[in-house]
Amino acid sequence: MIKICLDAGHYGKYNQSPCNKKYYESEAMWRLVEYLKEELLAYNGVHIITTRSSIDQNPALYNRGQRAKGYDLFISEHSNAVGSGVDNNVDYAVVYRSYKNKNNSDGLGLRLAKAVADTMGTKQNPRTSTCKSEKGNWEYYGVLRGADDAGCPLFYIVENSFHTNPKSTEWLLKDDNLRKLAQAQAKAIAEYYNLKVIPTLPAKAITPESDPEDIKWAQERLNAMLPDWYPELQIDGDYGPKTRIAVLVYWNQLGWGKHMQDDGTRIGKSTREALAAGRK
Ligand SMILES: [Zn+2]
């Protein structure tokens, strides 16, 4: 189980773009966090909390970081600004990570920065950065300090380019693009933790007369569940004798004596659920 704490950078209507008055950093990042939560939950073994239950809530920075206690990963989502006016040139993704490079945090940080840059098509190279307090003995940013003090192993601020850049601002205003950004970040996180997508479950019982796509789903899942000695099934959508016997072997493996009296030509609800859940 990977536990992730997501933080939408700001509340209410905060940080209006000088390029387009419709853009507020708080609103775009709130939506991005909602999408990122959905995209991450499409993977197996992921648990998510968010630091705000509504966009109008404003817990203190440090407290938001502290929510990451017992969590594996903390991410705060932002768009960046250079000065207060429009800047046509500065356009890049930067991810702030632990200045101590705790648990080699630069690795995932750079992957996230690259995922943002590739998706947004930003001008300058993606990068990681750090910021420590004046005396140099703690994280400068309150959310990161909170997460660090809570013992969270990996914590980041993701700056999804600049809302002072007109091109990036227009890009971030489109909902479809925020969805793409969430998918790209979720993929980077999934690759880092080696997470697998939860297979979708066919709705009806699977029989030799079923849609070949549903039969293929069963064949793929059976291959993943059955012992090495069982010959691998061809993923051909044809529910023949080998698939039928594979179902019987799978029931035997699960200790489902009652099912064993059947001939293995019907993959019912409990079997589909067991296959989807990866039960062996
Ligand atoms: Zn921000």
Short mmCIF file of C-alpha atoms and ligand atoms in Angstrom, two decimals:
data_model
loop_
_atom_site.label_atom_id
_atom_site.label_comp_id
_atom_site.label_asym_id
_atom_site.label_seq_id
_atom_site.Cartn_x
_atom_site.Cartn_y
_atom_site.Cartn_z
CA MET A 1 0.00 0.00 0.00
CA ILE A 2 1.36 3.42 -1.05
CA LYS A 3 -0.11 6.30 0.95
CA ILE A 4 -0.12 9.70 -0.73
CA CYS A 5 -1.08 13.11 0.66
CA LEU A 6 -2.08 15.71 -1.97
CA ASP A 7 -2.14 19.45 -1.33
CA ALA A 8 -3.81 22.03 -3.57
CA GLY A 9 -1.40 24.98 -3.20
CA HIS A 10 -3.84 27.75 -2.26
CA TYR A 11 -7.45 28.41 -1.27
CA GLY A 12 -10.28 30.59 -2.54
CA LYS A 13 -9.40 32.91 -5.42
CA TYR A 14 -5.66 33.29 -5.05
CA ASN A 15 -2.92 34.38 -7.47
CA GLN A 16 -4.78 35.73 -10.45
CA SER A 17 -2.80 35.57 -13.68
CA PRO A 18 -1.74 38.90 -15.23
CA CYS A 19 -2.13 37.18 -18.65
CA ASN A 20 -5.76 36.13 -18.31
CA LYS A 21 -8.03 37.37 -15.51
CA LYS A 22 -9.97 34.09 -15.58
CA TYR A 23 -7.00 32.20 -14.24
CA TYR A 24 -6.47 31.77 -10.51
CA GLU A 25 -3.68 29.47 -9.34
CA SER A 26 -5.88 28.25 -6.47
CA GLU A 27 -8.72 27.13 -8.80
CA ALA A 28 -6.56 25.40 -11.42
CA MET A 29 -4.53 23.56 -8.77
CA TRP A 30 -7.65 22.51 -6.87
CA ARG A 31 -8.94 20.85 -10.06
CA LEU A 32 -5.54 19.33 -10.82
CA VAL A 33 -5.44 17.74 -7.35
CA GLU A 34 -8.96 16.32 -7.79
CA TYR A 35 -7.92 14.77 -11.12
CA LEU A 36 -4.62 13.52 -9.74
CA LYS A 37 -6.48 11.79 -6.92
CA GLU A 38 -8.75 10.04 -9.47
CA GLU A 39 -5.86 9.04 -11.69
CA LEU A 40 -3.81 7.65 -8.81
CA LEU A 41 -6.77 5.64 -7.51
CA ALA A 42 -6.85 3.83 -10.87
CA TYR A 43 -3.73 2.00 -9.65
CA ASN A 44 -3.66 -0.96 -7.28
CA GLY A 45 -2.75 -0.43 -3.63
CA VAL A 46 -3.00 3.36 -3.44
CA HIS A 47 -4.48 5.34 -0.55
CA ILE A 48 -5.00 9.12 -0.88
CA ILE A 49 -5.81 11.99 1.45
CA THR A 50 -6.06 15.65 0.51
CA THR A 51 -5.22 18.56 2.81
CA ARG A 52 -8.44 20.49 2.05
CA SER A 53 -11.97 19.13 1.91
CA SER A 54 -13.12 22.23 0.02
CA ILE A 55 -11.40 25.01 -1.94
CA ASP A 56 -12.51 27.54 0.70
CA GLN A 57 -10.68 25.82 3.52
CA ASN A 58 -7.32 27.24 4.46
CA PRO A 59 -5.32 25.18 6.94
CA ALA A 60 -1.89 26.64 7.77
CA LEU A 61 1.04 25.66 5.56
CA TYR A 62 2.91 23.74 8.25
CA ASN A 63 -0.24 21.88 9.29
CA ARG A 64 -0.89 20.82 5.70
CA GLY A 65 2.59 19.31 5.57
CA GLN A 66 1.97 17.60 8.91
CA ARG A 67 -0.98 15.74 7.39
CA ALA A 68 1.67 13.59 5.66
CA LYS A 69 2.46 11.84 8.95
CA GLY A 70 2.48 8.11 8.21
CA TYR A 71 2.31 8.79 4.47
CA ASP A 72 4.86 7.78 1.84
CA LEU A 73 4.59 10.84 -0.35
CA PHE A 74 3.46 14.47 -0.06
CA ILE A 75 2.83 16.64 -3.13
CA SER A 76 1.80 20.30 -3.15
CA GLU A 77 0.58 21.55 -6.56
CA HIS A 78 1.26 25.08 -7.84
CA SER A 79 1.77 27.30 -10.85
CA ASN A 80 4.72 29.64 -10.66
CA ALA A 81 5.13 33.40 -11.14
CA VAL A 82 8.03 35.62 -12.10
CA GLY A 83 7.41 39.15 -10.86
CA SER A 84 3.84 40.44 -11.05
CA GLY A 85 3.51 41.18 -14.78
CA VAL A 86 3.33 39.22 -18.03
CA ASP A 87 6.55 37.44 -18.96
CA ASN A 88 6.66 35.84 -22.40
CA ASN A 89 9.95 34.09 -21.95
CA VAL A 90 10.13 32.26 -18.60
CA ASP A 91 8.37 28.93 -19.03
CA TYR A 92 9.56 25.79 -17.24
CA ALA A 93 8.55 23.14 -14.70
CA VAL A 94 10.37 23.04 -11.40
CA VAL A 95 9.92 20.63 -8.49
CA TYR A 96 11.15 21.60 -5.03
CA ARG A 97 12.42 18.64 -3.02
CA SER A 98 14.22 18.05 0.28
CA TYR A 99 17.38 20.22 0.43
CA LYS A 100 19.03 17.27 2.19
CA ASN A 101 18.01 15.09 -0.76
CA LYS A 102 16.33 12.83 1.81
CA ASN A 103 15.83 9.31 0.40
CA ASN A 104 17.33 10.48 -2.88
CA SER A 105 14.25 12.61 -3.43
CA ASP A 106 15.80 14.17 -6.54
CA GLY A 107 14.93 11.00 -8.48
CA LEU A 108 11.15 11.20 -8.30
CA GLY A 109 11.32 15.03 -8.28
CA LEU A 110 13.01 15.09 -11.67
CA ARG A 111 10.61 12.51 -13.09
CA LEU A 112 7.69 14.71 -12.02
CA ALA A 113 9.29 17.84 -13.50
CA LYS A 114 9.90 16.02 -16.80
CA ALA A 115 6.35 14.67 -16.86
CA VAL A 116 4.99 18.22 -16.48
CA ALA A 117 7.37 19.63 -19.11
CA ASP A 118 6.59 16.88 -21.66
CA THR A 119 2.85 17.34 -21.18
CA MET A 120 2.84 21.15 -21.25
CA GLY A 121 5.54 21.55 -23.89
CA THR A 122 7.37 24.19 -21.84
CA LYS A 123 10.22 26.23 -23.31
CA GLN A 124 13.09 25.79 -20.86
CA ASN A 125 14.41 22.55 -19.33
CA PRO A 126 12.54 20.95 -16.43
CA ARG A 127 14.47 20.93 -13.18
CA THR A 128 14.48 20.27 -9.45
CA SER A 129 15.40 22.84 -6.86
CA THR A 130 15.69 23.28 -3.09
CA CYS A 131 15.12 26.09 -0.62
CA LYS A 132 16.35 26.07 2.95
CA SER A 133 15.85 28.49 5.81
CA GLU A 134 18.26 31.38 6.28
CA LYS A 135 20.26 29.55 8.91
CA GLY A 136 20.18 26.52 6.64
CA ASN A 137 18.77 24.07 9.14
CA TRP A 138 15.24 23.45 7.87
CA GLU A 139 13.03 23.54 4.81
CA TYR A 140 12.14 27.12 3.87
CA TYR A 141 8.67 26.23 2.56
CA GLY A 142 6.16 25.63 5.35
CA VAL A 143 4.43 22.65 3.71
CA LEU A 144 7.74 20.89 3.14
CA ARG A 145 8.92 21.68 6.67
CA GLY A 146 5.68 20.21 8.03
CA ALA A 147 6.03 17.06 5.94
CA ASP A 148 9.70 16.67 6.84
CA ASP A 149 9.00 17.07 10.57
CA ALA A 150 6.15 14.53 10.26
CA GLY A 151 8.69 11.98 9.05
CA CYS A 152 7.31 11.75 5.51
CA PRO A 153 10.06 10.17 3.36
CA LEU A 154 9.36 12.09 0.12
CA PHE A 155 7.80 15.56 -0.16
CA TYR A 156 7.56 17.95 -3.08
CA ILE A 157 6.24 21.25 -4.35
CA VAL A 158 5.39 20.87 -8.05
CA GLU A 159 5.39 24.14 -10.02
CA ASN A 160 3.44 23.47 -13.21
CA SER A 161 5.17 26.22 -15.19
CA PHE A 162 4.20 29.89 -14.88
CA HIS A 163 0.88 31.71 -14.76
CA THR A 164 2.87 34.82 -15.74
CA ASN A 165 3.48 33.15 -19.11
CA PRO A 166 0.55 33.67 -21.53
CA LYS A 167 0.96 30.35 -23.36
CA SER A 168 1.15 28.26 -20.18
CA THR A 169 -1.74 30.20 -18.61
CA GLU A 170 -4.00 29.48 -21.60
CA TRP A 171 -2.93 25.84 -21.47
CA LEU A 172 -3.71 25.51 -17.75
CA LEU A 173 -7.14 27.11 -18.22
CA LYS A 174 -8.31 24.09 -20.24
CA ASP A 175 -9.83 21.32 -18.18
CA ASP A 176 -8.73 18.59 -20.63
CA ASN A 177 -5.15 19.73 -20.19
CA LEU A 178 -5.38 19.55 -16.39
CA ARG A 179 -6.61 15.98 -16.80
CA LYS A 180 -3.59 15.20 -19.04
CA LEU A 181 -1.28 16.79 -16.49
CA ALA A 182 -2.80 14.63 -13.73
CA GLN A 183 -2.41 11.50 -15.87
CA ALA A 184 1.23 12.29 -16.58
CA GLN A 185 2.04 12.95 -12.92
CA ALA A 186 0.18 9.81 -11.82
CA LYS A 187 2.10 7.77 -14.39
CA ALA A 188 5.44 9.12 -13.13
CA ILE A 189 4.47 8.24 -9.55
CA ALA A 190 3.20 4.79 -10.60
CA GLU A 191 6.44 4.03 -12.43
CA TYR A 192 8.49 5.12 -9.44
CA TYR A 193 6.58 2.85 -7.02
CA ASN A 194 5.98 0.15 -9.65
CA LEU A 195 2.18 0.42 -9.31
CA LYS A 196 -0.12 -1.51 -11.63
CA VAL A 197 -3.40 -0.29 -13.12
CA ILE A 198 -6.47 -1.97 -11.61
CA PRO A 199 -7.94 -4.08 -14.43
CA THR A 200 -11.55 -3.22 -15.20
CA LEU A 201 -13.95 -5.99 -14.40
CA PRO A 202 -16.26 -7.36 -17.14
CA ALA A 203 -19.84 -6.82 -15.94
CA LYS A 204 -21.38 -10.11 -17.07
CA ALA A 205 -20.46 -13.78 -16.57
CA ILE A 206 -17.84 -14.89 -19.10
CA THR A 207 -18.75 -18.00 -21.17
CA PRO A 208 -17.58 -19.40 -24.56
CA GLU A 209 -20.33 -17.21 -26.12
CA SER A 210 -19.07 -13.99 -24.52
CA ASP A 211 -17.51 -10.98 -26.21
CA PRO A 212 -13.95 -12.04 -27.21
CA GLU A 213 -12.60 -8.97 -25.36
CA ASP A 214 -14.05 -10.28 -22.10
CA ILE A 215 -12.61 -13.74 -22.81
CA LYS A 216 -9.21 -12.13 -23.49
CA TRP A 217 -9.45 -10.34 -20.16
CA ALA A 218 -10.02 -13.69 -18.41
CA GLN A 219 -7.17 -15.35 -20.31
CA GLU A 220 -4.76 -12.57 -19.37
CA ARG A 221 -5.77 -12.66 -15.72
CA LEU A 222 -5.61 -16.48 -15.59
CA ASN A 223 -2.08 -16.38 -17.02
CA ALA A 224 -1.11 -13.97 -14.26
CA MET A 225 -2.68 -16.12 -11.51
CA LEU A 226 -1.92 -19.72 -12.48
CA PRO A 227 1.22 -21.57 -11.39
CA ASP A 228 4.26 -21.73 -13.68
CA TRP A 229 3.65 -25.38 -14.54
CA TYR A 230 0.34 -24.57 -16.24
CA PRO A 231 0.89 -23.90 -19.98
CA GLU A 232 0.31 -20.23 -20.75
CA LEU A 233 -2.97 -19.52 -22.52
CA GLN A 234 -3.00 -17.76 -25.86
CA ILE A 235 -4.79 -14.43 -25.52
CA ASP A 236 -7.04 -15.14 -28.50
CA GLY A 237 -10.55 -14.53 -27.14
CA ASP A 238 -11.45 -18.17 -27.85
CA TYR A 239 -12.86 -19.98 -24.79
CA GLY A 240 -11.58 -23.46 -25.74
CA PRO A 241 -10.64 -26.53 -23.64
CA LYS A 242 -7.36 -25.00 -22.39
CA THR A 243 -9.16 -21.94 -21.01
CA ARG A 244 -11.87 -24.17 -19.53
CA ILE A 245 -9.28 -26.33 -17.72
CA ALA A 246 -7.38 -23.20 -16.62
CA VAL A 247 -10.57 -22.06 -14.87
CA LEU A 248 -10.82 -25.42 -13.08
CA VAL A 249 -7.16 -25.22 -12.04
CA TYR A 250 -7.75 -21.68 -10.75
CA TRP A 251 -10.75 -22.78 -8.65
CA ASN A 252 -8.70 -25.65 -7.27
CA GLN A 253 -5.94 -23.21 -6.40
CA LEU A 254 -8.44 -21.04 -4.52
CA GLY A 255 -9.81 -24.11 -2.70
CA TRP A 256 -13.26 -23.63 -4.19
CA GLY A 257 -14.48 -27.25 -4.00
CA LYS A 258 -18.09 -26.48 -4.91
CA HIS A 259 -17.12 -24.76 -8.17
CA MET A 260 -14.97 -27.76 -9.11
CA GLN A 261 -18.12 -29.74 -9.89
CA ASP A 262 -18.81 -27.36 -12.79
CA ASP A 263 -17.17 -27.78 -16.18
CA GLY A 264 -15.27 -24.47 -16.14
CA THR A 265 -17.23 -22.80 -18.95
CA ARG A 266 -18.70 -20.03 -16.82
CA ILE A 267 -16.65 -17.38 -15.06
CA GLY A 268 -19.10 -15.95 -12.55
CA LYS A 269 -18.96 -12.87 -10.37
CA SER A 270 -16.85 -14.27 -7.52
CA THR A 271 -14.29 -15.67 -9.97
CA ARG A 272 -14.10 -12.38 -11.90
CA GLU A 273 -13.60 -10.52 -8.64
CA ALA A 274 -10.88 -12.94 -7.54
CA LEU A 275 -9.13 -12.54 -10.91
CA ALA A 276 -9.38 -8.75 -10.78
CA ALA A 277 -8.09 -8.63 -7.21
CA GLY A 278 -5.15 -10.85 -8.15
CA ARG A 279 -6.07 -13.60 -5.69
CA LYS A 280 -3.90 -16.67 -5.98
ZN ZN B 1 1.60 28.61 -5.38
#
